[in-house]
């Protein structure tokens, strides 16, 4: 009989929605499931918010006391879907209580916090994972398969972008994502780390970076209410403004430990770009291109194709590709954000069932944090910074 595991989800916002949906759906896609996640308790800031999240996301219980919840003997998994400032405190408490942990990205605000979380997790032998979901897109996993099989040869160059526009309007509110004490950094931590995670997954560790960081919107209207307001909601030109103390953009060059070179750009201020995660990877025997806005597709060029047939081909992911057995039976039916979260959930519970750490785990999250930190340092010094 497939084991039922009780989940305590801390945070009932946008990410809470994505994770709750994945808990409900994962066994419907991947059957037999590695475990059945049971939505036991959801925690939010107030009792009222927690109760609303309970009803909406289908949990048995609601609470506003995460400390009590992570120490409950009937909880198997702690899921951290909060803003970044409480990741470390919750994860360390959950690790000490012996709970398996899935934590939203970025792992932490700083390298110090990420290191403390990693040490706590390793000390108690729990399974731990960071929710960098984009590597769970079947087309990205297919790119990884081609690279691992040597189909595009030795990797020479990686180009990664993550462009959005939800913060381009200067009257968008000063949410926690623009406050260093809560977020740690801006575009670097929020979305640049997704690209770093993809670069680590596909190419290998980044050893050195040089980066420019820039803040375009230096003050924003003070946010009314505590909810994470992404994008268009409640823009206001006539409320008091307060300073933004994080970056709006990062542009970085990369040197990989394995010899490849690369670049990364990330901003949430690029009008017209919604979730524009692009990867282009050149190897000695071919190239790969991926754009998340067309996430069913992987474009691949194999240099050993006959000269008159050379060019990028488009592969629509489906049953023949990674995770295809669990997802939809025909290519092109449509992979979405939800599917990436369902696959992430499957990989997390598979890791618990097998007792083997998944990737990215907290150690991988710490490595990503080290790269982000080097980019932020380089943004100040203007020099190449070693990832250490
Ligand atoms: C905002 O930039 C955000 O919600 C990120 O925090 C997520 O990680 C990304 O997947 C979608 O956009």
PDB file of C-alpha atoms and ligand atoms in Angstrom, residues 14-15 84 104-106 131-134 162 164 166 176-177 186-187 189-191 193-194 228 230 267-268 274-275 277 292 337 341, ligand 1:
ATOM      1  CA  UNK A  14       0.813  32.112  -4.675  1.00  0.00           C
ATOM      2  CA  UNK A  15       3.318  29.330  -3.943  1.00  0.00           C
ATOM      3  CA  UNK A  84      12.508  34.477   2.152  1.00  0.00           C
ATOM      4  CA  UNK A 104      10.663  27.525  -1.976  1.00  0.00           C
ATOM      5  CA  UNK A 105      13.488  29.263  -3.792  1.00  0.00           C
ATOM      6  CA  UNK A 106      15.815  31.011  -3.255  1.00  0.00           C
ATOM      7  CA  UNK A 131      11.771  24.237  -5.300  1.00  0.00           C
ATOM      8  CA  UNK A 132      13.606  25.352  -8.438  1.00  0.00           C
ATOM      9  CA  UNK A 133      10.793  23.976 -10.563  1.00  0.00           C
ATOM     10  CA  UNK A 134      11.921  24.943 -14.070  1.00  0.00           C
ATOM     11  CA  UNK A 162      14.928  35.373 -17.156  1.00  0.00           C
ATOM     12  CA  UNK A 164       9.548  39.508 -16.666  1.00  0.00           C
ATOM     13  CA  UNK A 166       5.612  42.801 -13.472  1.00  0.00           C
ATOM     14  CA  UNK A 176       8.484  42.311   0.345  1.00  0.00           C
ATOM     15  CA  UNK A 177      10.253  41.472  -2.921  1.00  0.00           C
ATOM     16  CA  UNK A 186      15.951  41.640  -5.999  1.00  0.00           C
ATOM     17  CA  UNK A 187      16.087  40.117  -9.475  1.00  0.00           C
ATOM     18  CA  UNK A 189      17.696  36.144  -5.819  1.00  0.00           C
ATOM     19  CA  UNK A 190      14.130  35.999  -7.099  1.00  0.00           C
ATOM     20  CA  UNK A 191      14.658  34.957 -10.713  1.00  0.00           C
ATOM     21  CA  UNK A 193      18.778  32.053  -9.127  1.00  0.00           C
ATOM     22  CA  UNK A 194      16.410  30.041 -11.350  1.00  0.00           C
ATOM     23  CA  UNK A 228       2.355  39.607  -2.255  1.00  0.00           C
ATOM     24  CA  UNK A 230       2.837  40.926  -8.277  1.00  0.00           C
ATOM     25  CA  UNK A 267      15.103  41.500 -14.652  1.00  0.00           C
ATOM     26  CA  UNK A 268      11.476  41.937 -13.684  1.00  0.00           C
ATOM     27  CA  UNK A 274       6.194  37.666 -19.064  1.00  0.00           C
ATOM     28  CA  UNK A 275       8.091  34.578 -17.996  1.00  0.00           C
ATOM     29  CA  UNK A 277      13.281  32.064 -19.425  1.00  0.00           C
ATOM     30  CA  UNK A 292       9.782  28.730 -21.308  1.00  0.00           C
ATOM     31  CA  UNK A 337       3.568  25.791 -14.536  1.00  0.00           C
ATOM     32  CA  UNK A 341       5.199  21.634  -9.725  1.00  0.00           C
TER      33      UNK A 341
HETATM   34  C1  LIG B   1       8.173  36.562  -9.328  1.00  0.00           C
HETATM   35  O1  LIG B   1       9.264  37.020 -10.048  1.00  0.00           O
HETATM   36  C2  LIG B   1       7.990  35.050  -9.454  1.00  0.00           C
HETATM   37  O2  LIG B   1       6.836  34.722  -8.723  1.00  0.00           O
HETATM   38  C3  LIG B   1       9.176  34.255  -8.904  1.00  0.00           C
HETATM   39  O3  LIG B   1       9.358  34.472  -7.524  1.00  0.00           O
HETATM   40  C4  LIG B   1       8.966  32.769  -9.174  1.00  0.00           C
HETATM   41  O4  LIG B   1      10.049  32.009  -8.710  1.00  0.00           O
HETATM   42  C5  LIG B   1       8.780  32.590 -10.690  1.00  0.00           C
HETATM   43  O5  LIG B   1       8.703  31.258 -11.015  1.00  0.00           O
HETATM   44  C6  LIG B   1       7.574  33.348 -11.150  1.00  0.00           C
HETATM   45  O6  LIG B   1       7.772  34.727 -10.830  1.00  0.00           O
END
